[in-house]
Coordinates of C-alpha atoms in Angstrom, one line a residue:
Chain A
X278 CA 0.0 0.0 0.0
X279 CA 2.8 2.4 0.9
X280 CA 4.4 1.9 -2.5
X281 CA 1.1 2.8 -4.1
X282 CA 0.8 6.0 -2.0
X283 CA 4.3 6.9 -2.9
X284 CA 3.7 6.6 -6.6
X285 CA 0.6 8.7 -6.3
X286 CA 2.6 11.3 -4.5
X287 CA 5.2 11.4 -7.3
X288 CA 2.6 11.5 -10.0
X289 CA 0.9 14.5 -8.4
X290 CA 4.1 16.4 -8.9
X291 CA 4.4 17.3 -5.2
X292 CA 7.8 18.4 -3.9
X293 CA 10.3 15.6 -3.8
X294 CA 13.4 16.2 -1.9
X295 CA 16.4 14.7 -3.7
X296 CA 17.6 11.6 -1.8
X297 CA 21.0 11.5 -0.3
X298 CA 22.9 8.7 -2.1
X299 CA 25.2 6.3 -0.3
X300 CA 28.6 6.1 -2.0
X301 CA 32.1 5.3 -0.9
X302 CA 34.9 7.8 -1.3
X303 CA 36.7 5.9 -3.9
X304 CA 33.7 5.7 -6.1
X305 CA 32.7 9.3 -5.7
X306 CA 36.3 10.4 -6.5
X307 CA 36.0 8.9 -10.0
X308 CA 33.1 11.1 -11.0
X309 CA 33.9 13.2 -14.1
X310 CA 30.5 14.0 -15.5
X311 CA 27.9 16.3 -14.1
X312 CA 24.7 17.6 -15.6
X313 CA 21.7 19.7 -14.9
X314 CA 18.1 18.6 -15.2
X315 CA 16.0 21.2 -16.8
X316 CA 17.0 24.7 -17.9
X317 CA 15.8 26.6 -14.9
X318 CA 18.4 28.4 -12.8
X319 CA 17.2 26.4 -9.8
X320 CA 17.1 23.0 -11.5
X321 CA 19.1 20.5 -9.6
X322 CA 22.5 19.5 -10.7
X323 CA 23.7 15.9 -10.6
X324 CA 27.0 14.2 -10.7
X325 CA 26.8 10.8 -12.4
X326 CA 28.3 7.9 -10.4
X327 CA 30.3 5.4 -12.4
X328 CA 27.8 2.8 -11.2
X329 CA 25.2 4.6 -13.2
X330 CA 23.2 6.6 -10.7
X331 CA 22.6 10.3 -10.6
X332 CA 23.5 12.0 -7.4
X333 CA 22.4 15.4 -6.2
X334 CA 23.1 14.8 -2.6
X335 CA 25.1 12.4 -0.5
X336 CA 25.1 11.1 3.0
X337 CA 28.5 10.1 4.3
X338 CA 29.8 9.0 7.6
X339 CA 33.5 8.8 8.3
X340 CA 36.3 10.3 10.3
X341 CA 36.9 14.0 10.0
X342 CA 40.7 14.0 10.0
X343 CA 41.5 17.6 9.1
X344 CA 39.9 20.9 8.8
X345 CA 41.2 24.2 7.7
X346 CA 39.9 27.8 7.6
X347 CA 40.6 29.6 4.4
X348 CA 39.9 32.9 2.7
X349 CA 40.1 36.4 4.1
X350 CA 36.9 38.1 2.8
X351 CA 34.9 35.0 2.2
X352 CA 35.8 32.7 5.0
X353 CA 35.2 29.0 4.3
X354 CA 36.3 25.7 5.8
X355 CA 37.7 22.7 4.0
X356 CA 37.8 19.3 5.6
X357 CA 38.7 15.7 4.9
X358 CA 36.4 12.9 5.8
X359 CA 37.9 9.5 5.6
X360 CA 35.9 6.2 5.0
X361 CA 37.4 2.7 4.7
X362 CA 38.0 3.2 1.0
X363 CA 39.4 6.8 0.7
X364 CA 38.9 10.4 1.4
X365 CA 36.0 12.8 0.8
X366 CA 36.8 16.5 0.4
X367 CA 34.2 18.6 2.1
X368 CA 33.7 22.4 2.3
X369 CA 31.4 24.8 3.9
X370 CA 31.3 28.5 3.2
X371 CA 29.4 31.6 4.2
X372 CA 26.4 30.4 2.2
X373 CA 26.0 27.6 4.6
X374 CA 26.6 29.5 7.8
X375 CA 25.2 26.8 10.1
X376 CA 27.2 24.0 8.5
X377 CA 30.3 26.2 8.6
X378 CA 29.9 26.9 12.3
X379 CA 29.2 23.3 13.0
X380 CA 32.4 22.3 11.1
X381 CA 34.4 25.0 12.9
X382 CA 33.3 23.7 16.3
X383 CA 34.2 20.0 15.7
X384 CA 37.5 18.9 17.0
X385 CA 39.4 16.5 14.8
X386 CA 39.5 13.5 14.7
X387 CA 35.9 12.7 15.1
X388 CA 33.3 10.5 13.5
X389 CA 31.0 12.7 11.6
X390 CA 27.8 12.4 9.5
X391 CA 27.7 14.7 6.6
X392 CA 24.8 15.6 4.3
X393 CA 25.9 17.6 1.3
X394 CA 25.9 18.3 -2.4
X395 CA 28.7 16.9 -4.5
X396 CA 30.2 19.0 -7.2
X397 CA 33.0 18.8 -9.7
X398 CA 35.7 21.5 -9.4
X399 CA 38.5 22.2 -11.9
X400 CA 41.6 24.3 -11.3
X401 CA 41.6 25.2 -15.0
X402 CA 40.0 24.0 -18.2
X403 CA 42.6 21.3 -18.8
X404 CA 42.9 19.7 -15.4
X405 CA 40.9 16.7 -14.2
X406 CA 38.0 17.7 -12.0
X407 CA 38.0 17.1 -8.3
X408 CA 34.9 16.0 -6.5
X409 CA 34.1 18.0 -3.4
X410 CA 31.0 17.9 -1.2
X411 CA 29.4 21.2 -0.1
X412 CA 28.2 20.6 3.4
X413 CA 24.5 21.1 4.3
X414 CA 24.9 19.7 7.7
X415 CA 27.6 18.0 9.7
X416 CA 27.3 16.4 13.1
X417 CA 29.4 14.3 15.4
X418 CA 28.2 10.7 15.6
X419 CA 29.4 7.4 17.2
X420 CA 31.3 4.5 15.8
X421 CA 28.1 2.4 15.6
X422 CA 26.6 5.0 13.1
X423 CA 29.8 4.7 11.0
X424 CA 29.6 0.9 10.9
X425 CA 25.9 1.1 10.0
X426 CA 26.8 3.5 7.2
X427 CA 29.4 1.1 5.8
X428 CA 26.7 -1.7 5.7
X429 CA 24.2 0.7 4.2
X430 CA 26.7 2.0 1.6
X431 CA 28.0 -1.5 0.7
X432 CA 24.4 -2.6 0.2
X433 CA 23.5 0.3 -2.1
X434 CA 26.8 0.0 -4.0
X435 CA 26.2 -3.7 -4.7
X436 CA 22.6 -3.0 -5.7
X437 CA 23.9 -0.4 -8.2
X438 CA 26.5 -2.8 -9.6
X439 CA 23.8 -5.4 -10.2
X440 CA 21.5 -3.0 -11.9
X441 CA 24.4 -1.7 -14.0
X442 CA 24.9 -5.1 -15.6
X443 CA 21.5 -5.5 -17.2
X444 CA 19.7 -2.1 -17.0
X445 CA 18.9 0.0 -20.0
X446 CA 18.1 3.1 -17.8
X447 CA 19.4 6.3 -19.5
X448 CA 21.6 7.0 -16.5
X449 CA 23.3 3.6 -16.8
X450 CA 23.8 4.0 -20.5
X451 CA 25.2 7.4 -19.9
X452 CA 27.6 6.1 -17.3
X453 CA 28.9 3.4 -19.7
X454 CA 29.5 6.2 -22.3
X455 CA 31.1 8.6 -19.8
X456 CA 33.3 6.1 -17.9
X457 CA 34.4 3.6 -20.6
X458 CA 37.6 2.8 -18.7
X459 CA 35.9 1.9 -15.4
X460 CA 34.6 -1.6 -14.7
X461 CA 32.1 -1.3 -11.9
X462 CA 33.3 -4.7 -10.7
X463 CA 36.2 -2.9 -9.0
X464 CA 33.6 -1.2 -6.7
X465 CA 32.5 -4.6 -5.6
X466 CA 36.0 -5.4 -4.4
X467 CA 36.0 -2.0 -2.8
X468 CA 32.8 -2.7 -0.9
X469 CA 34.2 -6.0 0.2
X470 CA 37.3 -4.4 1.6
X471 CA 35.3 -1.7 3.3
X472 CA 33.1 -4.4 5.0
X473 CA 36.2 -6.4 6.0
X474 CA 37.6 -3.5 7.9
X475 CA 34.7 -3.6 10.4
X476 CA 35.8 -5.7 13.3
X477 CA 33.3 -8.3 14.3
Chain B
X272 CA -12.9 24.8 -34.0
X273 CA -15.5 22.3 -35.0
X274 CA -19.1 23.3 -34.5
X275 CA -20.8 20.4 -36.3
X276 CA -21.6 18.6 -33.2
X277 CA -23.3 21.5 -31.6
X278 CA -25.1 22.3 -34.8
X279 CA -26.4 18.8 -35.1
X280 CA -27.7 19.0 -31.6
X281 CA -29.6 22.2 -32.3
X282 CA -30.8 20.8 -35.6
X283 CA -32.1 17.7 -33.8
X284 CA -34.0 19.8 -31.3
X285 CA -35.8 21.5 -34.1
X286 CA -36.5 18.3 -35.9
X287 CA -38.6 17.2 -32.9
X288 CA -40.8 20.2 -33.4
X289 CA -41.0 19.5 -37.1
X290 CA -38.6 21.9 -38.5
X291 CA -35.7 21.0 -40.7
X292 CA -32.8 23.4 -40.6
X293 CA -29.6 22.9 -42.4
X294 CA -26.9 22.2 -39.9
X295 CA -24.5 24.2 -42.1
X296 CA -26.6 27.3 -41.5
X297 CA -26.5 26.7 -37.8
X298 CA -22.9 26.1 -37.9
X299 CA -22.3 29.4 -39.7
X300 CA -24.3 31.3 -37.0
X301 CA -22.3 29.5 -34.2
X302 CA -19.0 30.2 -35.9
X303 CA -19.8 33.9 -36.2
X304 CA -20.7 34.2 -32.5
X305 CA -17.9 32.2 -31.2
X306 CA -15.1 33.2 -33.5
X307 CA -16.0 36.8 -34.4
X308 CA -17.6 37.8 -31.2
X309 CA -15.8 35.6 -28.7
X310 CA -19.0 34.3 -27.2
X311 CA -18.7 31.2 -25.0
X312 CA -19.8 28.1 -26.8
X313 CA -22.6 27.3 -24.4
X314 CA -23.9 30.8 -24.6
X315 CA -23.6 30.7 -28.4
X316 CA -25.6 27.5 -28.5
X317 CA -28.4 29.1 -26.4
X318 CA -28.4 32.2 -28.4
X319 CA -28.6 30.4 -31.8
X320 CA -31.3 28.1 -30.5
X321 CA -33.4 31.1 -29.3
X322 CA -32.7 33.0 -32.5
X323 CA -33.9 30.1 -34.7
X324 CA -36.9 29.5 -32.4
X325 CA -38.0 33.0 -33.0
X326 CA -37.4 32.7 -36.7
X327 CA -39.6 29.6 -36.9
X328 CA -42.0 30.9 -34.4
X329 CA -41.6 28.1 -32.0
X330 CA -42.3 29.1 -28.4
X331 CA -39.1 29.4 -26.5
X332 CA -37.0 26.5 -27.4
X333 CA -34.7 26.3 -24.5
X334 CA -37.3 26.8 -21.8
X335 CA -39.6 24.0 -23.0
X336 CA -43.4 24.2 -23.2
X337 CA -45.6 25.0 -20.3
X338 CA -48.7 23.1 -19.5
X339 CA -47.1 19.7 -19.6
X340 CA -46.8 19.7 -23.3
X341 CA -43.1 19.6 -23.2
X342 CA -42.4 21.4 -26.4
X343 CA -38.6 20.9 -26.7
X344 CA -38.3 18.7 -23.8
X345 CA -35.7 16.0 -23.8
X346 CA -35.7 12.8 -21.8
X347 CA -34.1 13.3 -18.4
X348 CA -30.6 12.1 -18.3
X349 CA -28.9 10.2 -15.4
X350 CA -26.7 12.6 -13.5
X351 CA -23.8 10.3 -13.7
X352 CA -24.0 10.4 -17.5
X353 CA -23.9 14.1 -18.0
X354 CA -20.7 15.6 -19.4
X355 CA -19.4 19.2 -19.7
X356 CA -20.5 21.4 -22.6
X357 CA -23.8 19.7 -22.7
X358 CA -27.4 20.9 -22.4
X359 CA -29.2 18.5 -20.2
X360 CA -32.5 17.7 -18.6
X361 CA -32.3 15.9 -15.4
X362 CA -34.5 14.8 -12.5
X363 CA -33.0 14.8 -9.1
X364 CA -33.3 15.5 -5.4
X365 CA -31.6 18.5 -3.9
X366 CA -29.4 17.0 -1.3
X367 CA -27.5 20.1 -0.2
X368 CA -27.6 23.8 -0.4
X369 CA -24.7 26.1 0.4
X370 CA -24.4 29.8 0.9
X371 CA -24.1 31.5 -2.5
X372 CA -20.7 33.1 -2.8
X373 CA -21.8 36.0 -5.0
X374 CA -24.9 38.1 -5.5
X375 CA -25.1 36.8 -9.1
X376 CA -25.9 33.4 -7.7
X377 CA -29.4 32.7 -6.3
X378 CA -28.7 29.2 -5.0
X379 CA -25.9 26.7 -5.2
X380 CA -25.8 23.2 -3.9
X381 CA -25.9 19.6 -4.9
X382 CA -28.6 17.7 -6.8
X383 CA -28.5 13.9 -7.0
X384 CA -30.4 11.0 -8.5
X385 CA -29.8 7.3 -8.0
X386 CA -26.7 7.4 -10.3
X387 CA -24.8 10.1 -8.5
X388 CA -24.7 13.8 -7.6
X389 CA -23.6 17.0 -9.3
X390 CA -23.0 20.5 -8.1
X391 CA -25.4 23.1 -9.3
X392 CA -25.6 26.9 -9.5
X393 CA -28.8 28.8 -10.1
X394 CA -28.0 32.3 -11.4
X395 CA -29.9 35.1 -9.9
X396 CA -30.9 36.2 -13.4
X397 CA -32.4 32.8 -14.1
X398 CA -35.5 33.6 -12.0
X399 CA -35.7 30.0 -11.2
X400 CA -37.9 29.1 -8.2
X401 CA -36.0 28.6 -5.0
X402 CA -35.4 24.9 -4.4
X403 CA -35.6 23.2 -1.1
X404 CA -33.3 20.5 0.3
X405 CA -35.0 17.1 0.2
X406 CA -37.4 17.8 -2.7
X407 CA -37.2 16.4 -6.2
X408 CA -37.0 18.7 -9.2
X409 CA -37.2 18.3 -12.9
X410 CA -34.6 20.6 -14.4
X411 CA -34.9 21.1 -18.1
X412 CA -32.2 22.6 -20.4
X413 CA -29.6 23.4 -17.9
X414 CA -26.0 23.6 -19.1
X415 CA -23.2 21.5 -17.7
X416 CA -19.9 23.3 -17.6
X417 CA -16.6 22.6 -16.0
X418 CA -14.4 24.6 -13.8
X419 CA -11.1 23.3 -12.6
X420 CA -12.1 19.9 -13.7
X421 CA -15.3 19.8 -11.7
X422 CA -18.6 19.5 -13.6
X423 CA -21.4 21.8 -12.5
X424 CA -24.9 22.3 -13.6
X425 CA -25.8 25.9 -14.5
X426 CA -29.4 26.9 -14.1
X427 CA -29.9 30.0 -16.4
X428 CA -32.7 32.0 -17.7
X429 CA -33.4 29.3 -20.4
X430 CA -33.8 26.6 -17.8
X431 CA -37.1 25.3 -16.5
X432 CA -37.2 24.1 -12.9
X433 CA -40.3 22.3 -11.7
X434 CA -40.9 20.4 -8.5
X435 CA -41.4 16.9 -9.9
X436 CA -43.5 15.4 -7.1
X437 CA -41.3 12.4 -7.0
X438 CA -40.9 11.1 -3.5
X439 CA -38.1 8.7 -3.9
X440 CA -35.8 7.8 -1.1
X441 CA -32.3 8.2 -2.3
X442 CA -29.7 6.0 -0.8
X443 CA -26.4 6.9 -2.3
X444 CA -23.8 4.2 -2.7
X445 CA -20.4 5.0 -1.2
X446 CA -17.2 4.5 -3.1
X447 CA -13.8 3.6 -1.9
X448 CA -11.6 6.6 -1.2
X449 CA -9.1 5.7 -4.0
X450 CA -12.0 5.8 -6.5
X451 CA -13.1 9.3 -5.6
X452 CA -12.9 12.0 -8.3
X453 CA -13.5 15.7 -8.3
X454 CA -17.2 16.8 -8.0
X455 CA -19.5 15.1 -5.6
X456 CA -18.9 11.8 -3.8
X457 CA -20.1 9.6 -1.0
X458 CA -17.8 7.6 1.3
X459 CA -17.8 5.5 4.4
X460 CA -14.7 6.4 6.3
X461 CA -13.1 6.7 9.7
X462 CA -11.6 9.9 11.1
X463 CA -8.0 9.1 11.7
X464 CA -6.6 12.4 12.6
X465 CA -7.5 15.9 13.5
X466 CA -5.3 18.9 12.7
X467 CA -4.7 22.3 14.0
X468 CA -7.3 24.5 12.4
X469 CA -5.5 26.9 10.0
X470 CA -8.3 29.4 9.7
X471 CA -10.7 30.9 12.1
X472 CA -13.7 30.0 9.9
X473 CA -12.6 26.4 9.9
X474 CA -14.5 24.1 12.2
X475 CA -12.4 21.0 11.7
X476 CA -9.8 19.5 9.4
X477 CA -8.0 16.3 9.3
X478 CA -7.7 12.9 7.6
X479 CA -10.3 10.4 6.8
X480 CA -9.4 6.8 5.8
X481 CA -10.9 3.6 4.6
X482 CA -9.6 0.2 3.5
X483 CA -8.3 1.8 0.3
X484 CA -6.7 5.0 1.3
X485 CA -6.8 8.3 3.1
X486 CA -8.0 11.8 2.2
X487 CA -7.9 15.2 3.7
X488 CA -11.2 16.8 4.9
X489 CA -12.4 20.1 6.0
X490 CA -15.6 21.4 7.6
X491 CA -16.2 25.1 7.6
X492 CA -18.1 26.8 10.4
X493 CA -21.8 27.0 9.8
X494 CA -24.8 26.9 12.1
X495 CA -25.6 23.4 13.2
X496 CA -22.3 21.9 12.1
X497 CA -20.6 19.5 14.5
X498 CA -17.1 18.2 14.7
X499 CA -16.5 14.6 13.8
X500 CA -15.0 12.4 16.5
X501 CA -11.5 11.0 15.9
X502 CA -11.7 7.2 15.7
X503 CA -15.3 7.1 14.7
X504 CA -16.7 5.8 11.4
X505 CA -19.1 7.9 9.4
X506 CA -21.3 7.5 6.3
X507 CA -20.7 10.7 4.4
X508 CA -23.1 11.4 1.6
X509 CA -22.7 14.0 -1.2
X510 CA -19.5 15.6 0.0
X511 CA -17.7 18.1 -2.3
X512 CA -14.6 16.6 -3.7
X513 CA -12.0 19.3 -4.6
X514 CA -8.6 19.2 -6.0
X515 CA -5.7 21.3 -5.0
X516 CA -2.1 20.9 -6.2
X517 CA -3.1 17.6 -7.7
X518 CA -4.5 16.2 -4.4
X519 CA -8.1 15.5 -3.7
X520 CA -9.7 16.7 -0.5
X521 CA -13.2 16.6 0.9
X522 CA -15.3 19.6 1.9
X523 CA -17.9 18.1 4.2
X524 CA -19.6 21.3 5.2
X525 CA -22.8 20.6 3.2
X526 CA -22.6 16.8 3.3
X527 CA -25.0 14.6 5.0
X528 CA -23.1 12.8 7.7
X529 CA -24.3 9.8 9.7
X530 CA -22.3 8.0 12.3
X531 CA -21.8 4.3 11.7
X532 CA -21.2 1.7 14.4
X533 CA -18.8 -0.4 12.5
X534 CA -15.1 -0.1 12.3
X535 CA -12.7 0.2 9.4
X536 CA -9.2 -1.2 9.1
X537 CA -7.6 1.9 7.5
X538 CA -5.0 1.2 4.9
X539 CA -1.4 2.6 5.2
X540 CA -1.7 2.0 8.9
X541 CA 1.7 0.7 9.4
X542 CA 4.5 1.8 7.2
X543 CA 8.1 1.2 8.4
X544 CA 10.9 3.3 7.0
X545 CA 14.5 2.7 7.8
X546 CA 17.0 5.4 7.0
X547 CA 19.3 8.2 8.1
X548 CA 17.9 11.3 9.6
X549 CA 19.4 13.8 7.2
X550 CA 17.7 17.0 8.2
X551 CA 15.9 18.5 11.2
X552 CA 13.6 21.3 10.2
X553 CA 13.2 24.6 12.0
X554 CA 10.2 24.4 14.3
X555 CA 11.5 21.2 15.8
X556 CA 12.4 20.8 19.5
X557 CA 10.3 22.5 22.1
X558 CA 7.4 24.6 20.9
X559 CA 4.6 26.5 22.5
X560 CA 1.0 25.8 21.7
X561 CA -2.1 27.9 21.9
X562 CA -4.1 27.0 25.0
X563 CA -7.5 28.0 23.6
X564 CA -9.7 24.9 23.5
X565 CA -9.6 23.1 20.2
X566 CA -6.9 25.4 18.8
X567 CA -3.6 23.9 19.8
X568 CA -1.7 25.9 17.1
X569 CA 2.0 26.4 17.4
X570 CA 2.7 29.9 18.7
X571 CA 5.4 32.2 17.4
X572 CA 8.3 33.2 19.6
X573 CA 6.3 36.1 20.8
X574 CA 3.5 33.7 21.9
X575 CA 1.3 34.9 19.0
X576 CA -1.4 32.6 17.7
X577 CA -2.6 33.4 14.2
X578 CA -6.2 33.3 15.4
X579 CA -6.2 34.0 19.1
X580 CA -3.3 36.5 19.2
X581 CA -1.0 36.8 22.2
X582 CA -1.3 33.8 24.5
X583 CA 0.9 34.1 27.6
X584 CA -0.5 31.0 29.1
X585 CA 0.8 28.7 26.3
X586 CA 1.3 25.0 26.7
X587 CA 4.8 23.5 25.9
X588 CA 5.1 20.6 23.6
X589 CA 7.8 18.6 21.8
X590 CA 8.0 17.7 18.1
X591 CA 10.6 16.9 15.4
X592 CA 10.0 17.6 11.8
X593 CA 12.6 16.3 9.5
X594 CA 13.7 14.1 6.6
X595 CA 14.4 10.4 6.8
X596 CA 16.4 9.2 3.9
X597 CA 17.0 5.6 2.8
X598 CA 19.2 6.6 -0.1
X599 CA 16.4 6.1 -2.7
X600 CA 13.7 8.3 -1.3
X601 CA 13.5 10.9 1.4
X602 CA 10.5 10.8 3.7
X603 CA 9.1 13.8 5.4
X604 CA 8.6 12.7 9.0
X605 CA 6.8 14.2 12.0
X606 CA 7.5 12.9 15.5
X607 CA 5.1 13.8 18.3
X608 CA 6.1 14.4 21.9
X609 CA 6.3 10.8 23.2
X610 CA 8.4 9.7 20.2
X611 CA 10.7 12.7 20.6
X612 CA 11.2 11.9 24.2
X613 CA 12.1 8.3 23.7
X614 CA 14.4 9.0 20.7
X615 CA 16.3 12.0 22.1
X616 CA 16.1 11.0 25.8
X617 CA 15.1 14.6 26.5
X618 CA 11.7 14.7 28.3
X619 CA 9.3 17.6 28.1
X620 CA 10.1 18.6 31.7
X621 CA 13.8 18.5 31.0
X622 CA 13.3 20.6 27.8
X623 CA 11.2 23.1 29.7
X624 CA 13.9 23.5 32.2
X625 CA 16.4 24.1 29.5
X626 CA 14.1 26.5 27.6
X627 CA 13.5 28.6 30.7
X628 CA 17.0 28.7 32.2
X629 CA 19.5 28.4 29.4
X630 CA 20.6 31.7 27.8
X631 CA 19.8 30.2 24.4
X632 CA 16.3 29.2 25.6
X633 CA 14.3 27.1 23.1
X634 CA 17.2 27.1 20.6
X635 CA 19.3 25.2 23.1
X636 CA 16.7 22.4 23.1
X637 CA 16.8 22.3 19.3
X638 CA 20.6 22.1 19.3
X639 CA 20.8 19.4 21.9
X640 CA 18.2 17.3 20.1
X641 CA 19.9 17.9 16.8
X642 CA 23.3 16.8 18.2
X643 CA 21.7 13.6 19.5
X644 CA 19.7 12.5 16.4
X645 CA 20.9 14.2 13.2
X646 CA 22.8 11.8 11.0
X647 CA 21.7 8.7 12.9
X648 CA 20.1 5.6 11.5
X649 CA 16.6 5.0 12.8
X650 CA 13.5 3.0 11.9
X651 CA 10.2 4.8 12.0
X652 CA 6.8 3.1 12.1
X653 CA 3.7 5.1 11.4
X654 CA 1.1 6.2 8.9
X655 CA 2.0 7.8 5.6
X656 CA -0.4 10.6 4.8
X657 CA 0.1 13.1 2.0
X658 CA 3.7 12.1 1.7
X659 CA 4.4 12.7 5.3
X660 CA 5.1 9.9 7.7
X661 CA 3.3 10.5 11.1
X662 CA 5.5 8.4 13.3
X663 CA 4.0 6.3 16.1
X664 CA 7.1 4.6 17.3
X665 CA 10.7 4.7 16.3
X666 CA 14.0 3.1 17.3
X667 CA 17.6 3.4 16.6
X668 CA 19.1 0.9 14.3
X669 CA 21.7 -1.4 15.8
X670 CA 24.6 -3.1 14.1
X671 CA 23.7 -6.7 13.2
X672 CA 26.7 -8.9 12.7
X673 CA 24.5 -11.4 10.7
X674 CA 23.8 -8.6 8.3
X675 CA 27.5 -7.8 8.1
X676 CA 28.3 -11.5 7.4
X677 CA 25.6 -11.7 4.7
X678 CA 27.0 -8.6 3.0
X679 CA 30.6 -9.9 3.1
X680 CA 29.3 -13.0 1.3
X681 CA 27.4 -11.0 -1.2
X682 CA 30.4 -8.8 -2.0
X683 CA 32.9 -11.6 -2.0
X684 CA 30.9 -14.2 -3.8
X685 CA 31.4 -15.0 -7.5
X686 CA 30.6 -12.0 -9.7

């Protein structure tokens, strides 16, 4: 019944918040392709994950290992959040004052849960883009939450890899075009390694 | 634009009174009115019909013949069969009257027969006799039009309204909530929730549910109107079904409502969503509510209630509004006081203490709650209504080593 209600909700064009995707650092790092849906200035932008899912928002839990204040006029904070597979680059500026103050307050190292928007940033036209997450909220959490996130993210990643194999979804096809050199099977290995790092 | 259908209809009308008129000629007249003069199609049809009636000396086409002769009368149609842009003759019982919203309207309400009900409007200019709730009427040559997708019967100066003398008892058949459509409908449903009234003219609003779904309802203040009791089942006949932002809602103000002894197992009763709490919205934490009986609205910081103004003797309450995200979909969730207390470990009394003694006041409660629950995995059980999950119980997710083991197998198994 709930699925039914959900579909009706969608059909009626009511506001749908973009879900926060679960993705490991070493997959997100590989993103090179972003796009905008719609032509409106406020249309959401997405980065395309190599496993074939569009991603406007992410939920990550990891260890904040470093943070740094930057800028004179426009102060902003950069940080590094580490998961079992790699590093997320996060930033919070004066446009996200609450997130920035939260980040400023946290003492490293700490387990943090971050909700934010991933984006591709290039130093110049020629350089390879870097993926960075603009923080919407950041909060100190416990190790249990981190472990739950690893399970959750491994599940979602394996789901995506399975869909990738057979699906003809436009996003999957796009991912095959955009990331010809990446075999999503490597993310399966990555998920396994991430899971193996949790001590039972 | 194609006028042939309308022209044929007019032509047929005249055929009944023994006149043959070339539909081409009628079409030409219609086209001129509509295209050159921008006349509404229904008005053009009326005008052309009257014009021709005059030309052929037939006594007032649209209004039918007096004295039971029924000059241009057509067979009454079933109300369920009428469609917009149609001239119809129906026979039905007036089941509801509502206060006209404009001096141009003499009466408005709902008329029904055994096939269903339809809204009607009698224009002041129509000089139609005032109709009475509970009596049957024969309404000849009314126009059906459509506004915002809702069909409505217009009684204009060319319409004849006569009490028909029928004395039928009308027992409307109720439909499941999922099958309701805009216009008029009858349901058997249970009141599952009551909301803060958002307007001072509002008597009650909330959610009704049956085995198939749920729907919002409103009752406006009017003499003799009573609130429905939460948890009770009602037979609701001839309620207005409106649509706003693509969602249906019921306006029960003029409906006939009868309490029913039975019970209904409402659908959507127990949804469980597991995910991460990714956002806690402003207005969460400790809030103040208006103490006026039946109001209960959340007050502003200055203790201002949108209806009852400043209320220094407010009542404290706890709530969390937020987004629970499972990675595929984000659910808007609302936690009430007891759920907030068990999830955050902060009781209402403790929150009151903080709100009144901490320099940050109510903000401090918000911050402490946020620090304890934002970014955490929880499972919420509740009812999903209008895309919002009203949470009855919720618990924190715990790490299951069996799940961990299963995932290791899945990731490590043969590709």
